[in-house]
Structures are given as structure tokens and as C-alpha cells.
């Protein structure tokens, strides 16, 4: 990596603490948004429950393996936290079940291809910025590359998880299954 204001011996410890904070932020914001995980888009967490979400705190050990990958996890987790928090006020005002029911009603009236296109297009925006940052940074030895990769990974995760969530909503809407 290029020059860092942090000593190379201290950097993995600092990153581990920051990654832990970012993972706690993601888990806490998920809980505030969706205590029963009805709104959770990550299939692994929605099916595995809170034990999986809590186990994800172990990812804070990644910086001891690779500081670059630690930055990727840090970036992705803080972006996920921000996304969760931006929706918390609606979910908490309406309640988790009513908020999901709104999505189901929309799925019942919407065109599946159009919904998927919008999900993928919105995810492509941060992914594109991340890939540009990776490209402009000049490569792996530069911290900007790893932050860019974190942003790109976030975009890809939103595309995958968001697509799955929308498809699930359309299946539920087609079956008439209530929340």
C-alpha cells in the first residue's frame, strides 16, 4: 500500500476496530429497520436469523489477514448501515409488517421486468463509481483502490440481494400470500 499516516503495525488493529464498528452499525441498523428480518434483503441473514447477523461480527478479523480486504468490508458495511438507516423512519412509523405489505402491493401492480431493471440500475450507480475509483487509483497498492472495491462490492450486493428481494415480493404477490 502507499503511504499511510498510521504505522503498519498498528493499521490492522485500527482497521479491525473500524470494521467491528461498521459491522455493529450494520447489525444495529438492520435491527432498527427490521427486528423480525421481514425486510432483510440478504437471504443468508433472513433465513439464518440473528445468529448469522451476530456471527458476521467475526468479519472484523479480516484486517489481520489483509488490510486491503479489511477496507473493502469496512466500506461495504458502512454503506449498508447508511442504506438501512435511511429507511428506518418509515419502517418504524408504519411497522415492519405494514411496510412490507406496501412492497407486496406494489409488486402486485408492477411489471416484474421494470422493477428488476430499476433495482439493478440503482445498484449499478455505486458499483460504477467504485469501479471508476479502482481504475483511477492506479491499482492495488493504493488505498483508493480498496475503497473503490468496497463501493463496487456494495453495488453488486445491492443488485443481488435487491433482485432476490423483489423476486420474492413478486412470488408472494402472485400467490396472494399475506405478510
XYZ file of N, CA, C and O in Angstrom:
716
model
N 0.845 -1.183 0.000
C 0.000 0.000 0.000
C 0.889 1.243 0.000
O 2.000 1.215 0.496
N 0.345 2.310 -0.491
C 1.097 3.559 -0.459
C 1.065 4.124 0.949
O 0.392 3.600 1.832
N 1.760 5.200 1.132
C 1.956 5.777 2.467
C 0.639 5.964 3.212
O -0.369 6.366 2.653
N 0.686 5.631 4.463
C -0.468 5.792 5.343
C -0.005 6.554 6.573
O 1.120 6.370 7.026
N -0.866 7.412 7.133
C -0.458 8.131 8.347
C -0.386 7.217 9.573
O 0.076 7.620 10.620
N -0.825 5.981 9.417
C -0.838 5.013 10.521
C 0.329 4.047 10.342
O 0.589 3.565 9.236
N 0.993 3.745 11.418
C 2.088 2.775 11.416
C 1.591 1.418 10.934
O 0.492 0.991 11.291
N 2.381 0.724 10.112
C 1.985 -0.570 9.552
C 1.662 -1.616 10.617
O 0.865 -2.512 10.385
N 2.276 -1.508 11.788
C 1.986 -2.480 12.850
C 0.657 -2.187 13.523
O 0.004 -3.075 14.054
N 0.263 -0.928 13.534
C -0.990 -0.525 14.187
C -2.192 -0.617 13.259
O -3.319 -0.777 13.723
N -1.931 -0.520 11.954
C -3.021 -0.460 10.980
C -4.001 -1.628 11.066
O -5.216 -1.392 11.094
N -3.557 -2.882 11.133
C -4.541 -3.967 11.221
C -5.439 -3.857 12.450
O -6.641 -4.141 12.368
N -4.883 -3.403 13.569
C -5.683 -3.255 14.792
C -6.732 -2.150 14.625
O -7.897 -2.332 14.990
N -6.303 -1.016 14.058
C -7.231 0.089 13.833
C -8.339 -0.332 12.867
O -9.524 -0.084 13.118
N -7.947 -0.971 11.781
C -8.957 -1.424 10.817
C -9.905 -2.444 11.429
O -11.108 -2.423 11.160
N -9.380 -3.336 12.261
C -10.238 -4.342 12.909
C -11.295 -3.656 13.775
O -12.467 -4.050 13.761
N -10.897 -2.618 14.507
C -11.847 -1.875 15.340
C -12.875 -1.160 14.466
O -14.084 -1.202 14.743
N -12.403 -0.539 13.381
C -13.330 0.165 12.489
C -14.289 -0.805 11.789
O -15.479 -0.512 11.643
N -13.781 -1.956 11.377
C -14.650 -2.961 10.754
C -15.672 -3.470 11.773
O -16.849 -3.636 11.444
N -15.234 -3.686 13.002
C -16.171 -4.112 14.045
C -17.271 -3.062 14.226
O -18.454 -3.405 14.303
N -16.891 -1.787 14.265
C -17.896 -0.713 14.388
C -18.846 -0.727 13.184
O -20.057 -0.556 13.350
N -18.292 -0.939 11.991
C -19.147 -0.950 10.805
C -20.093 -2.146 10.811
O -21.246 -2.038 10.398
N -19.633 -3.302 11.277
C -20.490 -4.478 11.357
C -21.553 -4.304 12.447
O -22.706 -4.708 12.261
N -21.170 -3.718 13.584
C -22.159 -3.420 14.630
C -23.198 -2.446 14.078
O -24.399 -2.608 14.301
N -22.728 -1.439 13.327
C -23.651 -0.479 12.708
C -24.617 -1.164 11.766
O -25.821 -0.878 11.773
N -24.116 -2.088 10.960
C -24.987 -2.810 10.029
C -26.002 -3.662 10.790
O -27.197 -3.637 10.493
N -25.538 -4.391 11.798
C -26.448 -5.249 12.573
C -27.479 -4.407 13.337
O -28.675 -4.725 13.328
N -27.024 -3.334 13.973
C -27.938 -2.486 14.750
C -28.946 -1.790 13.839
O -30.145 -1.742 14.145
N -28.478 -1.275 12.703
C -29.409 -0.600 11.794
C -30.391 -1.602 11.185
O -31.545 -1.263 10.929
N -29.929 -2.834 10.967
C -30.844 -3.880 10.498
C -31.912 -4.143 11.551
O -33.097 -4.268 11.234
N -31.506 -4.223 12.810
C -32.468 -4.450 13.889
C -33.466 -3.299 13.981
O -34.667 -3.528 14.156
N -32.980 -2.065 13.859
C -33.882 -0.914 13.925
C -34.855 -0.909 12.747
O -36.010 -0.526 12.891
N -34.394 -1.348 11.592
C -35.224 -1.385 10.391
C -36.190 -2.560 10.407
O -37.365 -2.424 10.061
N -35.697 -3.717 10.831
C -36.472 -4.945 10.656
C -36.181 -5.951 11.768
O -35.467 -6.933 11.549
N -36.736 -5.738 12.959
C -36.431 -6.631 14.080
C -36.735 -8.100 13.810
O -36.049 -8.982 14.318
N -37.748 -8.389 12.986
C -38.069 -9.788 12.682
C -37.483 -10.232 11.337
O -37.784 -11.330 10.871
N -36.689 -9.348 10.727
C -35.998 -9.609 9.459
C -36.935 -9.774 8.263
O -36.532 -10.305 7.230
N -38.175 -9.291 8.361
C -39.105 -9.336 7.226
C -38.614 -8.504 6.052
O -38.952 -8.783 4.902
N -37.829 -7.455 6.362
C -37.357 -6.546 5.320
C -35.905 -6.804 4.938
O -35.353 -6.074 4.107
N -35.301 -7.811 5.527
C -33.888 -8.119 5.251
C -33.749 -8.665 3.836
O -34.425 -9.619 3.462
N -32.870 -8.059 3.050
C -32.675 -8.492 1.674
C -31.624 -9.591 1.543
O -31.636 -10.337 0.565
N -30.716 -9.690 2.490
C -29.677 -10.719 2.436
C -30.313 -12.059 2.813
O -30.745 -12.258 3.943
N -30.365 -12.976 1.863
C -31.032 -14.273 2.064
C -30.377 -15.052 3.201
O -31.066 -15.706 3.990
N -29.067 -14.998 3.297
C -28.360 -15.746 4.338
C -28.803 -15.268 5.718
O -29.100 -16.076 6.599
N -28.900 -13.968 5.901
C -29.315 -13.414 7.193
C -30.810 -13.620 7.409
O -31.230 -14.014 8.501
N -31.628 -13.385 6.382
C -33.080 -13.520 6.576
C -33.464 -14.957 6.914
O -34.370 -15.187 7.708
N -32.776 -15.921 6.334
C -33.075 -17.326 6.642
C -32.352 -17.809 7.891
O -32.884 -18.624 8.637
N -31.134 -17.343 8.097
C -30.334 -17.805 9.240
C -30.653 -17.094 10.537
O -30.334 -17.586 11.613
N -31.275 -15.934 10.436
C -31.681 -15.196 11.626
C -30.566 -14.380 12.252
O -29.498 -14.182 11.677
N -30.867 -13.926 13.440
C -29.966 -13.021 14.136
C -28.637 -13.668 14.509
O -27.626 -12.978 14.645
N -28.607 -14.971 14.655
C -27.339 -15.622 14.988
C -26.325 -15.415 13.856
O -25.136 -15.200 14.109
N -26.784 -15.433 12.614
C -25.897 -15.174 11.470
C -25.451 -13.719 11.482
O -24.273 -13.418 11.237
N -26.372 -12.818 11.760
C -26.026 -11.392 11.800
C -24.978 -11.125 12.879
O -24.018 -10.384 12.651
N -25.152 -11.734 14.026
C -24.182 -11.557 15.115
C -22.851 -12.221 14.756
O -21.773 -11.655 14.999
N -22.909 -13.384 14.137
C -21.672 -14.075 13.729
C -20.888 -13.248 12.715
O -19.662 -13.369 12.638
N -21.580 -12.387 11.968
C -20.882 -11.563 10.975
C -19.914 -10.571 11.616
O -19.061 -10.011 10.929
N -20.036 -10.391 12.925
C -19.079 -9.520 13.626
C -17.664 -10.098 13.547
O -16.678 -9.361 13.645
N -17.556 -11.399 13.344
C -16.244 -12.041 13.226
C -15.480 -11.569 11.990
O -14.261 -11.738 11.910
N -16.190 -10.967 11.050
C -15.531 -10.427 9.862
C -14.544 -9.328 10.261
O -13.643 -8.994 9.495
N -14.686 -8.812 11.462
C -13.750 -7.774 11.925
C -12.324 -8.302 12.038
O -11.385 -7.526 12.198
N -12.127 -9.599 11.911
C -10.783 -10.181 11.934
C -10.109 -10.136 10.557
O -8.904 -10.387 10.458
N -10.842 -9.809 9.515
C -10.292 -9.786 8.161
C -9.043 -8.909 8.029
O -8.095 -9.294 7.343
N -8.975 -7.727 8.666
C -7.768 -6.907 8.509
C -6.477 -7.594 8.971
O -5.391 -7.215 8.533
N -6.589 -8.607 9.814
C -5.393 -9.337 10.224
C -4.909 -10.267 9.114
O -3.749 -10.669 9.098
N -5.794 -10.583 8.189
C -5.440 -11.382 7.016
C -4.966 -10.462 5.890
O -3.954 -10.702 5.258
N -5.757 -9.402 5.620
C -5.454 -8.465 4.544
C -6.040 -7.101 4.899
O -7.256 -6.981 5.066
N -5.182 -6.090 4.998
C -5.690 -4.747 5.307
C -6.550 -4.219 4.157
O -7.549 -3.545 4.387
N -6.186 -4.568 2.923
C -6.989 -4.134 1.778
C -8.399 -4.688 1.833
O -9.381 -3.958 1.661
N -8.512 -5.988 2.107
C -9.851 -6.584 2.235
C -10.584 -6.027 3.448
O -11.820 -5.913 3.435
N -9.850 -5.674 4.480
C -10.469 -5.029 5.638
C -11.133 -3.718 5.246
O -12.243 -3.398 5.705
N -10.479 -2.953 4.383
C -11.055 -1.693 3.896
C -12.306 -1.968 3.060
O -13.285 -1.230 3.140
N -12.284 -3.047 2.279
C -13.463 -3.421 1.477
C -14.650 -3.707 2.402
O -15.758 -3.198 2.193
N -14.430 -4.506 3.441
C -15.505 -4.841 4.388
C -15.984 -3.590 5.111
O -17.196 -3.366 5.261
N -15.049 -2.757 5.535
C -15.378 -1.504 6.225
C -16.282 -0.635 5.357
O -17.346 -0.174 5.804
N -15.879 -0.435 4.113
C -16.632 0.421 3.195
C -18.024 -0.145 2.925
O -19.032 0.562 3.048
N -18.078 -1.418 2.581
C -19.362 -2.055 2.272
C -20.304 -2.017 3.470
O -21.500 -1.718 3.323
N -19.774 -2.295 4.649
C -20.621 -2.338 5.848
C -21.166 -0.965 6.216
O -22.334 -0.838 6.602
N -20.338 0.075 6.102
C -20.844 1.418 6.416
C -21.863 1.884 5.380
O -22.834 2.566 5.734
N -21.680 1.524 4.123
C -22.681 1.876 3.115
C -23.998 1.143 3.383
O -25.080 1.726 3.239
N -23.929 -0.116 3.782
C -25.142 -0.871 4.127
C -25.831 -0.251 5.340
O -27.063 -0.131 5.373
N -25.038 0.166 6.322
C -25.596 0.818 7.504
C -26.356 2.084 7.113
O -27.485 2.309 7.558
N -25.737 2.889 6.257
C -26.388 4.120 5.806
C -27.684 3.849 5.063
O -28.688 4.537 5.267
N -27.668 2.835 4.216
C -28.880 2.477 3.487
C -29.987 2.045 4.442
O -31.139 2.466 4.312
N -29.642 1.210 5.410
C -30.635 0.769 6.398
C -31.213 1.962 7.156
O -32.429 2.077 7.321
N -30.329 2.819 7.639
C -30.785 3.953 8.445
C -31.681 4.901 7.658
O -32.602 5.497 8.223
N -31.450 5.014 6.341
C -32.274 5.922 5.537
C -33.724 5.453 5.454
O -34.618 6.248 5.183
N -33.968 4.169 5.682
C -35.321 3.617 5.603
C -35.952 3.376 6.966
O -37.130 3.023 7.056
N -35.189 3.540 8.022
C -35.688 3.229 9.371
C -36.905 4.050 9.767
O -37.833 3.525 10.379
N -36.906 5.313 9.425
C -38.005 6.158 9.893
C -39.346 5.674 9.353
O -40.346 5.672 10.065
N -39.378 5.217 8.092
C -40.635 4.740 7.515
C -41.033 3.415 8.151
O -42.190 3.221 8.546
N -40.076 2.504 8.259
C -40.371 1.189 8.827
C -40.827 1.292 10.278
O -41.739 0.584 10.701
N -40.210 2.189 11.021
C -40.584 2.332 12.426
C -41.920 3.063 12.575
O -42.674 2.795 13.498
N -42.231 3.962 11.647
C -43.510 4.683 11.715
C -44.669 3.771 11.333
O -45.723 3.792 11.977
N -44.480 2.955 10.280
C -45.555 2.098 9.793
C -45.584 0.730 10.469
O -46.628 0.088 10.515
N -44.434 0.298 10.920
C -44.298 -1.057 11.420
C -43.785 -1.938 10.290
O -44.073 -1.718 9.109
N -43.021 -2.913 10.664
C -42.359 -3.793 9.702
C -43.348 -4.508 8.770
O -43.145 -4.558 7.556
N -44.424 -5.018 9.329
C -45.391 -5.780 8.540
C -46.092 -4.882 7.524
O -46.233 -5.257 6.353
N -46.528 -3.696 7.950
C -47.212 -2.788 7.026
C -46.257 -2.284 5.938
O -46.642 -2.161 4.774
N -45.006 -2.015 6.313
C -44.009 -1.555 5.337
C -43.788 -2.626 4.259
O -43.765 -2.347 3.072
N -43.668 -3.880 4.681
C -43.506 -4.975 3.709
C -44.772 -5.141 2.873
O -44.701 -5.416 1.677
N -45.933 -4.968 3.488
C -47.194 -5.086 2.746
C -47.276 -4.052 1.628
O -47.825 -4.329 0.556
N -46.722 -2.875 1.860
C -46.678 -1.852 0.814
C -45.863 -2.359 -0.377
O -46.266 -2.213 -1.533
N -44.732 -2.969 -0.094
C -43.909 -3.537 -1.161
C -44.668 -4.646 -1.899
O -44.593 -4.753 -3.129
N -45.395 -5.466 -1.151
C -46.163 -6.547 -1.785
C -47.274 -5.981 -2.674
O -47.515 -6.489 -3.764
N -47.951 -4.936 -2.192
C -48.998 -4.313 -3.014
C -48.392 -3.726 -4.287
O -48.968 -3.837 -5.376
N -47.231 -3.116 -4.160
C -46.555 -2.562 -5.343
C -46.189 -3.679 -6.308
O -46.366 -3.536 -7.528
N -45.703 -4.792 -5.794
C -45.331 -5.919 -6.646
C -46.557 -6.482 -7.370
O -46.462 -6.904 -8.524
N -47.698 -6.461 -6.709
C -48.919 -6.971 -7.330
C -49.363 -6.100 -8.509
O -50.029 -6.586 -9.421
N -48.975 -4.834 -8.485
C -49.404 -3.905 -9.535
C -48.316 -3.611 -10.564
O -48.596 -3.022 -11.604
N -47.107 -3.970 -10.278
C -45.965 -3.569 -11.103
C -45.614 -4.620 -12.141
O -46.067 -5.761 -12.093
N -44.770 -4.210 -13.047
C -44.188 -5.097 -14.039
C -42.871 -5.626 -13.474
O -42.008 -4.847 -13.078
N -42.724 -6.948 -13.426
C -41.535 -7.572 -12.823
C -40.248 -7.098 -13.497
O -39.277 -6.755 -12.826
N -40.225 -7.092 -14.805
C -39.011 -6.692 -15.531
C -38.636 -5.249 -15.222
O -37.457 -4.931 -15.020
N -39.635 -4.388 -15.156
C -39.383 -2.981 -14.837
C -38.833 -2.830 -13.415
O -37.877 -2.086 -13.181
N -39.422 -3.545 -12.472
C -38.950 -3.479 -11.086
C -37.501 -3.951 -10.981
O -36.664 -3.311 -10.332
N -37.193 -5.064 -11.642
C -35.826 -5.587 -11.613
C -34.848 -4.635 -12.285
O -33.726 -4.443 -11.811
N -35.277 -4.021 -13.384
C -34.420 -3.054 -14.070
C -34.061 -1.885 -13.155
O -32.902 -1.472 -13.095
N -35.051 -1.374 -12.427
C -34.778 -0.259 -11.523
C -33.850 -0.669 -10.374
O -32.974 0.088 -9.974
N -34.036 -1.863 -9.844
C -33.163 -2.346 -8.763
C -31.727 -2.469 -9.259
O -30.790 -1.984 -8.623
N -31.556 -3.091 -10.404
C -30.209 -3.288 -10.948
C -29.585 -1.945 -11.348
O -28.393 -1.707 -11.093
N -30.378 -1.065 -11.947
C -29.850 0.248 -12.346
C -29.413 1.063 -11.129
O -28.360 1.714 -11.156
N -30.187 1.008 -10.056
C -29.798 1.769 -8.858
C -28.545 1.180 -8.226
O -27.704 1.912 -7.705
N -28.391 -0.128 -8.285
C -27.189 -0.777 -7.748
C -25.982 -0.519 -8.636
O -24.840 -0.473 -8.154
N -26.223 -0.345 -9.934
C -25.121 -0.099 -10.865
C -24.447 1.247 -10.603
O -23.251 1.397 -10.884
N -25.178 2.200 -10.064
C -24.597 3.529 -9.815
C -23.428 3.470 -8.831
O -22.324 3.911 -9.169
N -23.609 2.946 -7.607
C -22.434 2.863 -6.726
C -21.376 1.903 -7.269
O -20.173 2.145 -7.101
N -21.792 0.832 -7.917
C -20.810 -0.108 -8.477
C -19.941 0.598 -9.510
O -18.709 0.447 -9.509
N -20.556 1.394 -10.357
C -19.816 2.137 -11.377
C -18.826 3.109 -10.737
O -17.665 3.185 -11.142
N -19.277 3.849 -9.741
C -18.376 4.782 -9.034
C -17.215 4.018 -8.402
O -16.063 4.455 -8.464
N -17.515 2.866 -7.800
C -16.468 2.053 -7.200
C -15.450 1.583 -8.221
O -14.235 1.661 -7.995
N -15.942 1.106 -9.371
C -15.024 0.650 -10.421
C -14.193 1.812 -10.971
O -13.006 1.645 -11.252
N -14.805 2.990 -11.110
C -14.040 4.162 -11.547
C -12.948 4.513 -10.542
O -11.809 4.818 -10.927
N -13.293 4.480 -9.258
C -12.299 4.779 -8.224
C -11.152 3.762 -8.273
O -9.975 4.133 -8.147
N -11.485 2.506 -8.459
C -10.453 1.478 -8.588
C -9.544 1.778 -9.783
O -8.317 1.703 -9.687
N -10.143 2.136 -10.905
C -9.399 2.394 -12.122
C -8.520 3.638 -11.985
O -7.326 3.608 -12.285
N -9.136 4.740 -11.490
C -8.380 5.988 -11.357
C -7.289 5.909 -10.296
O -6.328 6.658 -10.336
N -7.435 5.021 -9.347
C -6.447 4.921 -8.269
C -5.119 4.357 -8.755
O -4.087 4.573 -8.139
N -5.149 3.609 -9.840
C -3.916 3.047 -10.364
C -3.636 1.626 -9.915
O -2.643 1.033 -10.301
N -4.471 1.053 -9.089
C -4.287 -0.345 -8.739
C -4.163 -0.625 -7.263
O -4.241 0.275 -6.421
N -3.929 -1.890 -6.961
C -3.956 -2.413 -5.590
C -3.040 -1.728 -4.576
O -3.365 -1.716 -3.402
N -1.893 -1.205 -4.969
C -1.043 -0.627 -3.920
C -1.600 0.669 -3.314
O -1.063 1.169 -2.337
N -2.678 1.185 -3.883
C -3.222 2.462 -3.429
C -4.514 2.219 -2.641
O -5.357 1.420 -3.034
N -4.671 2.936 -1.510
C -5.860 2.752 -0.663
C -7.156 3.029 -1.412
O -8.177 2.389 -1.175
N -7.124 3.998 -2.316
C -8.324 4.318 -3.086
C -8.868 3.123 -3.846
O -10.076 2.997 -4.045
N -7.979 2.247 -4.284
C -8.397 1.037 -4.974
C -9.289 0.195 -4.061
O -10.341 -0.294 -4.480
N -8.876 0.007 -2.834
C -9.610 -0.849 -1.893
C -10.929 -0.220 -1.465
O -11.929 -0.911 -1.303
N -10.944 1.116 -1.299
C -12.215 1.790 -1.017
C -13.148 1.665 -2.222
O -14.341 1.429 -2.076
N -12.582 1.820 -3.437
C -13.374 1.649 -4.650
C -13.946 0.249 -4.759
O -15.111 0.059 -5.133
N -13.117 -0.747 -4.423
C -13.604 -2.126 -4.447
C -14.740 -2.315 -3.443
O -15.726 -2.996 -3.729
N -14.629 -1.695 -2.271
C -15.707 -1.770 -1.270
C -17.003 -1.173 -1.785
O -18.086 -1.727 -1.581
N -16.900 -0.050 -2.485
C -18.087 0.590 -3.052
C -18.678 -0.290 -4.149
O -19.899 -0.481 -4.231
N -17.814 -0.844 -4.986
C -18.282 -1.723 -6.062
C -18.945 -2.984 -5.498
O -20.003 -3.405 -5.980
N -18.346 -3.557 -4.467
C -18.931 -4.746 -3.832
C -20.303 -4.410 -3.252
O -21.246 -5.198 -3.359
N -20.429 -3.239 -2.655
C -21.724 -2.801 -2.136
C -22.757 -2.759 -3.265
O -23.876 -3.261 -3.119
N -22.384 -2.176 -4.397
C -23.307 -2.113 -5.535
C -23.721 -3.490 -6.014
O -24.900 -3.743 -6.281
N -22.761 -4.388 -6.114
C -23.067 -5.759 -6.540
C -23.973 -6.444 -5.517
O -24.935 -7.131 -5.878
N -23.695 -6.241 -4.222
C -24.527 -6.845 -3.170
C -25.955 -6.318 -3.240
O -26.914 -7.098 -3.106
N -26.102 -5.022 -3.478
C -27.448 -4.452 -3.602
C -28.160 -5.054 -4.807
O -29.353 -5.367 -4.749
N -27.440 -5.227 -5.902
C -28.056 -5.835 -7.092
C -28.515 -7.257 -6.787
O -29.654 -7.625 -7.108
N -27.659 -8.059 -6.172
C -28.008 -9.450 -5.887
C -29.112 -9.561 -4.847
O -30.128 -10.231 -5.067
N -28.916 -8.911 -3.706
C -29.913 -9.008 -2.634
C -31.214 -8.310 -3.018
O -32.301 -8.798 -2.714
N -31.106 -7.155 -3.674
C -32.308 -6.424 -4.082
C -33.122 -7.183 -5.111
O -34.352 -7.232 -5.045
N -32.432 -7.803 -6.062
C -33.115 -8.613 -7.067
C -33.843 -9.783 -6.410
O -35.010 -10.055 -6.718
N -33.159 -10.459 -5.512
C -33.786 -11.579 -4.810
C -35.009 -11.120 -4.016
O -36.052 -11.776 -4.022
N -34.898 -9.984 -3.334
C -35.994 -9.449 -2.529
C -37.196 -9.125 -3.421
O -38.336 -9.478 -3.111
N -36.936 -8.482 -4.553
C -38.024 -8.125 -5.471
C -38.682 -9.381 -6.042
O -39.912 -9.462 -6.117
N -37.877 -10.354 -6.419
C -38.461 -11.606 -6.938
C -39.316 -12.293 -5.881
O -40.390 -12.832 -6.191
N -38.853 -12.264 -4.640
C -39.637 -12.842 -3.546
C -40.966 -12.098 -3.395
O -42.018 -12.721 -3.223
N -40.928 -10.772 -3.457
C -42.156 -9.986 -3.361
C -43.123 -10.334 -4.489
O -44.333 -10.466 -4.265
N -42.614 -10.490 -5.703
C -43.469 -10.846 -6.835
C -44.062 -12.243 -6.669
O -45.225 -12.458 -7.008
N -43.272 -13.187 -6.136
C -43.812 -14.536 -5.883
C -44.939 -14.466 -4.852
O -45.983 -15.107 -5.023
N -44.709 -13.699 -3.785
C -45.728 -13.567 -2.744
C -46.980 -12.883 -3.293
O -48.108 -13.293 -2.961
N -46.782 -11.845 -4.096
C -47.921 -11.131 -4.669
C -48.732 -12.051 -5.596
O -49.962 -12.033 -5.587
N -48.033 -12.871 -6.367
C -48.712 -13.786 -7.301
C -49.490 -14.872 -6.556
O -50.565 -15.288 -6.988
N -48.972 -15.277 -5.414
C -49.648 -16.326 -4.651
C -50.737 -15.769 -3.739
O -51.504 -16.521 -3.158
N -50.764 -14.449 -3.612
C -51.736 -13.829 -2.716
C -51.389 -13.994 -1.258
O -52.203 -13.752 -0.380
N -50.164 -14.409 -1.006
C -49.696 -14.649 0.365
C -49.566 -13.330 1.136
O -48.851 -12.435 0.708
N -50.262 -13.205 2.252
C -50.088 -12.002 3.060
C -48.753 -12.070 3.808
O -48.135 -13.106 3.895
N -48.367 -10.917 4.321
C -47.096 -10.835 5.071
C -47.099 -11.760 6.253
O -48.033 -11.948 6.937
